[in-house]
Short mmCIF file of C-alpha atoms in Angstrom, two decimals:
data_model
loop_
_atom_site.label_atom_id
_atom_site.label_comp_id
_atom_site.label_asym_id
_atom_site.label_seq_id
_atom_site.Cartn_x
_atom_site.Cartn_y
_atom_site.Cartn_z
CA MET A 1 104.19 83.07 132.81
CA GLY A 2 106.94 85.90 133.49
CA GLN A 3 107.44 87.86 136.39
CA GLY A 4 105.47 90.76 135.21
CA LEU A 5 102.37 88.89 134.89
CA TRP A 6 102.84 87.22 138.04
CA ARG A 7 103.27 90.47 139.81
CA ILE A 8 100.10 91.77 138.62
CA ALA A 9 98.40 88.60 139.94
CA ARG A 10 100.05 89.09 143.12
CA ASN A 11 98.72 92.43 143.64
CA GLN A 12 95.26 91.38 142.96
CA GLN A 13 95.39 88.47 145.49
CA PHE A 14 96.67 91.08 148.24
CA GLN A 15 93.72 93.41 147.42
CA GLN A 16 91.35 90.61 147.53
CA GLN A 17 92.77 89.72 150.93
CA GLY A 18 92.96 92.99 152.25
CA TYR A 19 89.23 93.73 151.48
CA SER A 20 87.00 91.28 153.34
CA GLY A 21 83.25 91.38 153.34
CA GLN A 22 82.96 93.71 156.25
CA GLY A 23 85.42 96.08 154.93
CA TYR A 24 89.10 97.28 154.85
CA LEU A 25 91.52 95.16 156.87
CA THR A 26 95.09 96.45 157.73
CA ARG A 27 97.45 95.84 160.68
CA GLU A 28 99.10 97.95 163.29
CA HIS A 29 101.33 96.22 165.92
CA GLY A 30 100.11 92.92 165.30
CA ARG A 31 96.23 93.80 165.60
CA ARG A 32 93.38 94.22 162.90
CA ILE A 33 91.66 97.12 162.17
CA PRO A 34 88.07 96.88 161.20
CA ALA A 35 86.75 98.92 158.42
CA ASN A 36 84.74 101.26 160.69
CA ASN A 37 87.98 102.66 161.96
CA VAL A 38 89.22 103.69 158.69
CA SER A 39 87.35 106.79 159.06
CA ASN A 40 89.60 107.42 162.22
CA PRO A 41 91.97 110.20 161.69
CA SER A 42 94.88 108.21 163.12
CA HIS A 43 94.15 105.56 160.55
CA ARG A 44 92.96 107.44 157.56
CA LYS A 45 96.70 108.15 156.35
CA GLN A 46 97.69 104.41 156.74
CA ALA A 47 94.57 103.11 154.76
CA GLN A 48 94.57 105.93 152.10
CA GLY A 49 97.20 104.15 149.88
CA GLY A 50 95.08 100.74 150.07
CA ILE A 51 91.78 102.44 149.33
CA ASP A 52 92.99 104.13 146.06
CA ILE A 53 94.50 100.95 144.78
CA TYR A 54 91.52 98.82 145.71
CA HIS A 55 88.90 101.40 143.93
CA LEU A 56 91.45 101.56 140.69
CA LEU A 57 91.20 97.77 140.52
CA LYS A 58 87.65 97.72 141.05
CA ALA A 59 87.15 100.15 138.34
CA ARG A 60 89.00 98.08 135.95
CA LYS A 61 87.26 94.68 136.49
CA SER A 62 83.73 93.54 137.35
CA LYS A 63 82.88 91.12 140.31
CA GLU A 64 82.31 88.40 137.90
CA GLN A 65 86.02 88.74 136.23
CA GLU A 66 88.51 86.49 137.75
CA GLY A 67 92.31 85.57 137.22
CA PHE A 68 94.59 87.66 135.43
CA ILE A 69 94.05 91.07 133.96
CA ASN A 70 93.22 90.81 130.38
CA LEU A 71 96.27 92.68 128.48
CA GLU A 72 94.06 93.66 125.86
CA MET A 73 92.10 95.93 128.28
CA LEU A 74 95.16 97.82 129.15
CA PRO A 75 96.81 100.64 126.88
CA PRO A 76 98.92 99.15 124.41
CA GLU A 77 102.11 100.77 125.78
CA LEU A 78 101.42 99.30 129.04
CA SER A 79 100.71 95.64 127.71
CA PHE A 80 103.93 95.61 125.39
CA THR A 81 105.92 96.90 128.49
CA ILE A 82 104.54 93.85 130.71
CA LEU A 83 105.37 91.64 127.79
CA SER A 84 108.82 92.88 127.09
CA TYR A 85 109.82 91.18 130.52
CA LEU A 86 109.06 87.66 129.31
CA ASN A 87 111.69 85.33 127.83
CA ALA A 88 111.17 83.56 124.25
CA THR A 89 109.24 80.63 125.85
CA ASP A 90 106.93 82.71 128.10
CA LEU A 91 106.24 85.10 125.18
CA CYS A 92 105.43 81.98 122.91
CA LEU A 93 102.82 80.94 125.77
CA ALA A 94 101.50 84.28 126.18
CA SER A 95 100.59 84.34 122.32
CA CYS A 96 98.22 81.52 122.97
CA VAL A 97 96.14 84.01 124.94
CA TRP A 98 97.03 87.42 123.40
CA GLN A 99 97.82 86.39 119.94
CA ASP A 100 98.31 89.91 118.27
CA LEU A 101 100.11 91.27 121.32
CA ALA A 102 102.67 88.83 121.98
CA ASN A 103 103.40 88.37 118.06
CA ASP A 104 104.42 91.99 117.50
CA GLU A 105 107.56 92.26 115.98
CA LEU A 106 109.04 94.79 118.25
CA LEU A 107 108.88 92.28 121.13
CA TRP A 108 110.72 89.46 119.02
CA GLN A 109 113.15 92.12 117.60
CA GLY A 110 114.14 93.04 121.11
CA LEU A 111 114.52 89.56 122.18
CA CYS A 112 116.85 88.89 119.03
CA LYS A 113 119.00 91.99 119.71
CA SER A 114 119.38 91.43 123.44
CA THR A 115 120.69 87.84 122.93
CA TRP A 116 122.58 88.17 119.57
CA GLY A 117 123.72 91.86 119.51
CA HIS A 118 125.03 91.96 116.04
CA CYS A 119 123.69 89.98 112.84
CA SER A 120 124.52 91.01 109.16
CA ILE A 121 120.72 90.78 108.45
CA TYR A 122 120.00 93.52 110.94
CA ASN A 123 121.43 96.16 108.49
CA LYS A 124 119.85 95.02 105.42
CA ASN A 125 116.30 95.53 104.16
CA PRO A 126 114.08 92.48 105.38
CA PRO A 127 113.09 90.03 102.73
CA LEU A 128 109.45 89.51 101.81
CA GLY A 129 107.94 87.51 104.85
CA PHE A 130 110.65 88.35 107.09
CA SER A 131 109.79 87.76 110.83
CA PHE A 132 111.73 88.46 113.78
CA ARG A 133 110.10 85.65 115.52
CA LYS A 134 111.03 83.36 112.92
CA LEU A 135 114.66 84.92 113.03
CA TYR A 136 114.77 84.17 116.93
CA MET A 137 114.22 80.51 116.02
CA GLN A 138 116.86 80.43 113.46
CA LEU A 139 119.62 82.09 115.62
CA ASP A 140 118.78 79.84 118.58
CA GLU A 141 119.01 76.89 116.26
CA GLY A 142 122.19 78.06 114.69
CA SER A 143 123.60 78.55 118.12
CA LEU A 144 122.78 75.02 119.21
CA THR A 145 124.57 73.87 116.18
CA PHE A 146 127.55 75.98 116.68
CA ASN A 147 127.97 74.59 120.18
CA ALA A 148 127.79 70.98 118.54
CA ASN A 149 129.84 71.83 115.47
CA PRO A 150 131.42 75.52 115.19
CA ASP A 151 131.90 75.30 111.27
CA GLU A 152 128.51 73.89 110.76
CA GLY A 153 126.93 76.41 112.95
CA VAL A 154 128.77 79.44 111.11
CA ASN A 155 127.49 77.75 107.73
CA TYR A 156 124.00 77.50 109.07
CA PHE A 157 124.02 81.46 109.91
CA MET A 158 125.34 82.24 106.28
CA SER A 159 123.07 79.79 104.69
CA LYS A 160 119.85 81.53 106.25
CA GLY A 161 121.31 84.94 105.19
CA ILE A 162 121.96 85.93 109.06
CA LEU A 163 125.66 86.30 108.57
CA ASP A 164 127.63 87.45 105.60
CA ASP A 165 130.85 85.43 104.50
CA SER A 166 133.15 87.89 106.01
CA PRO A 167 135.95 87.35 108.90
CA LYS A 168 134.76 90.91 110.36
CA GLU A 169 131.04 90.12 110.46
CA ILE A 170 131.61 86.71 112.08
CA ALA A 171 134.00 88.39 114.77
CA LYS A 172 131.31 91.05 115.27
CA PHE A 173 128.85 88.31 116.00
CA ILE A 174 130.86 86.54 118.32
CA PHE A 175 131.91 89.60 120.22
CA CYS A 176 128.07 90.45 120.81
CA THR A 177 126.74 86.85 121.45
CA ARG A 178 127.01 85.12 125.04
CA THR A 179 125.10 82.02 123.98
CA LEU A 180 128.13 80.18 122.38
CA ASN A 181 129.93 77.45 124.09
CA TRP A 182 133.59 78.86 125.18
CA LYS A 183 135.32 75.78 124.52
CA LYS A 184 133.89 75.41 120.96
CA LEU A 185 134.58 79.09 120.26
CA ARG A 186 138.19 78.56 121.27
CA ILE A 187 138.58 75.51 118.91
CA TYR A 188 137.31 77.51 116.24
CA LEU A 189 139.21 80.55 116.85
CA ASP A 190 142.42 78.67 117.04
CA GLU A 191 141.61 77.43 113.44
CA ARG A 192 140.13 80.90 112.24
CA ARG A 193 142.91 83.33 112.64
CA ASP A 194 141.54 85.91 110.19
CA VAL A 195 138.43 85.99 112.49
CA LEU A 196 140.54 86.16 115.79
CA ASP A 197 142.48 89.19 114.43
CA ASP A 198 139.14 91.17 113.77
CA LEU A 199 137.86 90.06 117.08
CA VAL A 200 140.96 91.58 118.94
CA THR A 201 140.49 95.03 117.33
CA LEU A 202 136.66 95.06 118.68
CA HIS A 203 138.27 95.53 122.20
CA ASN A 204 138.85 99.03 123.62
CA PHE A 205 141.55 98.91 126.36
CA ARG A 206 142.04 102.50 126.72
CA ASN A 207 142.54 103.87 130.35
CA GLN A 208 142.31 100.21 131.67
CA PHE A 209 144.74 98.78 134.14
CA LEU A 210 146.88 96.08 132.60
CA PRO A 211 145.27 93.17 134.52
CA ASN A 212 141.91 94.23 134.28
CA ALA A 213 142.29 94.50 130.54
CA LEU A 214 143.52 91.25 130.23
CA ARG A 215 140.65 89.76 132.27
CA GLU A 216 138.13 91.55 129.98
CA PHE A 217 140.10 90.17 127.11
CA PHE A 218 139.83 86.42 128.33
CA ARG A 219 136.45 86.84 129.07
CA HIS A 220 135.67 87.19 125.34
CA ILE A 221 138.59 85.06 124.18
CA HIS A 222 139.16 82.10 126.60
CA ALA A 223 142.78 81.05 127.02
CA PRO A 224 143.70 77.63 126.51
CA GLU A 225 144.09 75.25 129.25
CA GLU A 226 147.69 74.50 128.41
CA ARG A 227 150.57 76.94 127.68
CA GLY A 228 151.59 76.57 123.91
CA GLU A 229 151.57 78.53 120.50
CA TYR A 230 147.93 79.69 120.62
CA LEU A 231 148.45 81.18 124.14
CA GLU A 232 151.60 82.86 122.95
CA THR A 233 149.49 84.31 119.81
CA LEU A 234 146.69 85.41 122.15
CA ILE A 235 149.09 87.45 124.75
CA THR A 236 150.91 88.81 121.47
CA LYS A 237 147.74 90.19 120.09
CA PHE A 238 146.63 91.45 123.30
CA SER A 239 149.87 93.34 123.67
CA HIS A 240 149.85 95.08 120.46
CA ARG A 241 146.01 95.85 120.98
CA PHE A 242 146.72 97.22 124.50
CA CYS A 243 149.58 99.48 123.41
CA ALA A 244 147.59 100.71 120.38
CA CYS A 245 144.83 101.77 122.79
CA ASN A 246 147.04 103.52 125.15
CA PRO A 247 149.85 105.34 123.22
CA ASP A 248 150.43 107.97 125.87
CA LEU A 249 150.49 105.51 128.81
CA MET A 250 153.15 103.36 126.95
CA ARG A 251 155.06 106.65 126.32
CA GLU A 252 155.00 107.55 129.86
CA LEU A 253 155.92 104.09 131.23
CA GLY A 254 158.30 103.47 128.34
CA LEU A 255 156.61 100.20 127.48
CA SER A 256 156.62 98.40 124.19
CA PRO A 257 154.60 95.39 123.00
CA ASP A 258 157.35 93.07 123.91
CA ALA A 259 157.52 94.61 127.26
CA VAL A 260 153.56 94.37 127.79
CA TYR A 261 153.98 90.56 126.66
CA VAL A 262 156.60 90.00 129.34
CA LEU A 263 154.25 91.65 131.84
CA CYS A 264 151.04 89.48 130.80
CA TYR A 265 153.04 86.26 131.03
CA SER A 266 154.25 87.25 134.38
CA LEU A 267 150.69 87.98 135.46
CA ILE A 268 149.32 84.52 134.44
CA LEU A 269 152.19 82.75 136.12
CA LEU A 270 151.40 84.62 139.17
CA SER A 271 147.84 84.06 139.13
CA ILE A 272 148.54 80.37 138.67
CA ASP A 273 150.96 80.53 141.83
CA LEU A 274 148.69 82.38 144.33
CA THR A 275 145.65 80.46 143.15
CA SER A 276 146.56 76.90 142.80
CA PRO A 277 146.14 74.72 145.99
CA HIS A 278 148.98 72.50 145.10
CA VAL A 279 151.53 75.64 145.15
CA LYS A 280 152.49 75.77 149.11
CA ASN A 281 155.28 78.43 149.13
CA LYS A 282 153.60 81.42 147.15
CA MET A 283 155.53 83.96 145.41
CA SER A 284 156.06 87.08 147.52
CA LYS A 285 155.69 90.54 146.20
CA ARG A 286 159.64 91.17 146.47
CA GLU A 287 160.25 88.15 144.31
CA PHE A 288 157.59 88.87 141.76
CA ILE A 289 158.95 92.48 141.55
CA ARG A 290 162.69 91.00 141.11
CA ASN A 291 161.93 88.40 138.52
CA THR A 292 159.85 90.69 136.50
CA ARG A 293 162.20 93.32 136.26
CA ARG A 294 165.10 90.88 135.40
CA ALA A 295 162.99 90.06 132.26
CA ALA A 296 161.96 93.59 131.58
CA GLN A 297 164.49 96.10 133.21
CA ASN A 298 162.96 99.39 131.87
CA ILE A 299 159.75 98.78 134.10
CA SER A 300 159.48 100.66 137.27
CA GLU A 301 159.34 98.89 140.59
CA ASP A 302 156.16 100.65 141.76
CA PHE A 303 154.22 99.65 138.64
CA VAL A 304 155.24 96.07 138.89
CA GLY A 305 154.18 96.19 142.55
CA HIS A 306 150.69 97.44 141.80
CA LEU A 307 150.29 94.55 139.19
CA TYR A 308 151.07 92.10 142.15
CA ASP A 309 148.46 93.66 144.45
CA ASN A 310 145.74 93.65 141.84
CA ILE A 311 146.42 89.82 141.26
CA TYR A 312 146.54 89.32 145.04
CA LEU A 313 143.39 91.15 145.72
CA ILE A 314 141.13 90.48 142.86
CA GLY A 315 142.30 87.02 141.65
CA HIS A 316 143.46 85.11 138.35
CA VAL A 317 143.43 87.11 135.03
CA ALA A 318 142.50 84.12 132.97
CA ALA A 319 139.79 82.34 135.09
#
């Protein structure tokens, strides 16, 4: 029921096996050392750690007590630390045994915010009878609804007071959530360009190399499978955001949003060329530099060469 509890049970089993009825047993080069040898100076240091743990566990539980350590007998801080490693399913199961501990609001608040990093309700005064455990169930239900029908999912969140009816709030929710189906999310953002605009502004590409920034962008806002108007819109918005985050670099390299747009398109085409098994004659570095500089003449040859090396070594920018 969670790695933390199994670890404690495993340690108990080890201690029970390590101490037989005749005394402490340890191993040295494949042979056992009986308990009467523990007093031997050559083995005292080796056995000291085990003896301390044994007496600690022996003091914690009586001979009649078996199974898991009762978390209610531990200090509250330690009990909550152990339970914080459980997921929602295991925490619900733990509440059947340790109801007061496993139903603690701080544990469920941590589960909510670790999965859904932003919700409008986090910044409001909680209503009467508010429960983070109940909120977790609603967030999970809303995410499943979104993955079936994005519009219905967003409406569900709004009807429960979890999200405000604001493009910026919806964008923050999407940016901080990893449980949404990326295909459904792509459809939703294609229809809600106002949400897409706010989602783009949440990215910070300062001091990032262009291909790496483009990869981060497409990890949050997945590229369409085919080239078309939506892909062009994404690249245009990314180009303006990248320039806004790196004004000094743009002046140094003499780049504009239009030039960054050309570079991004070149990187996507190069990624397809180098990674596709259907392309036998891969584009060379010299060819990439020549073709890119033909489209954007002010870009230095060294900079374009570094772009090629990044794609060649790391891989696709929109995979």
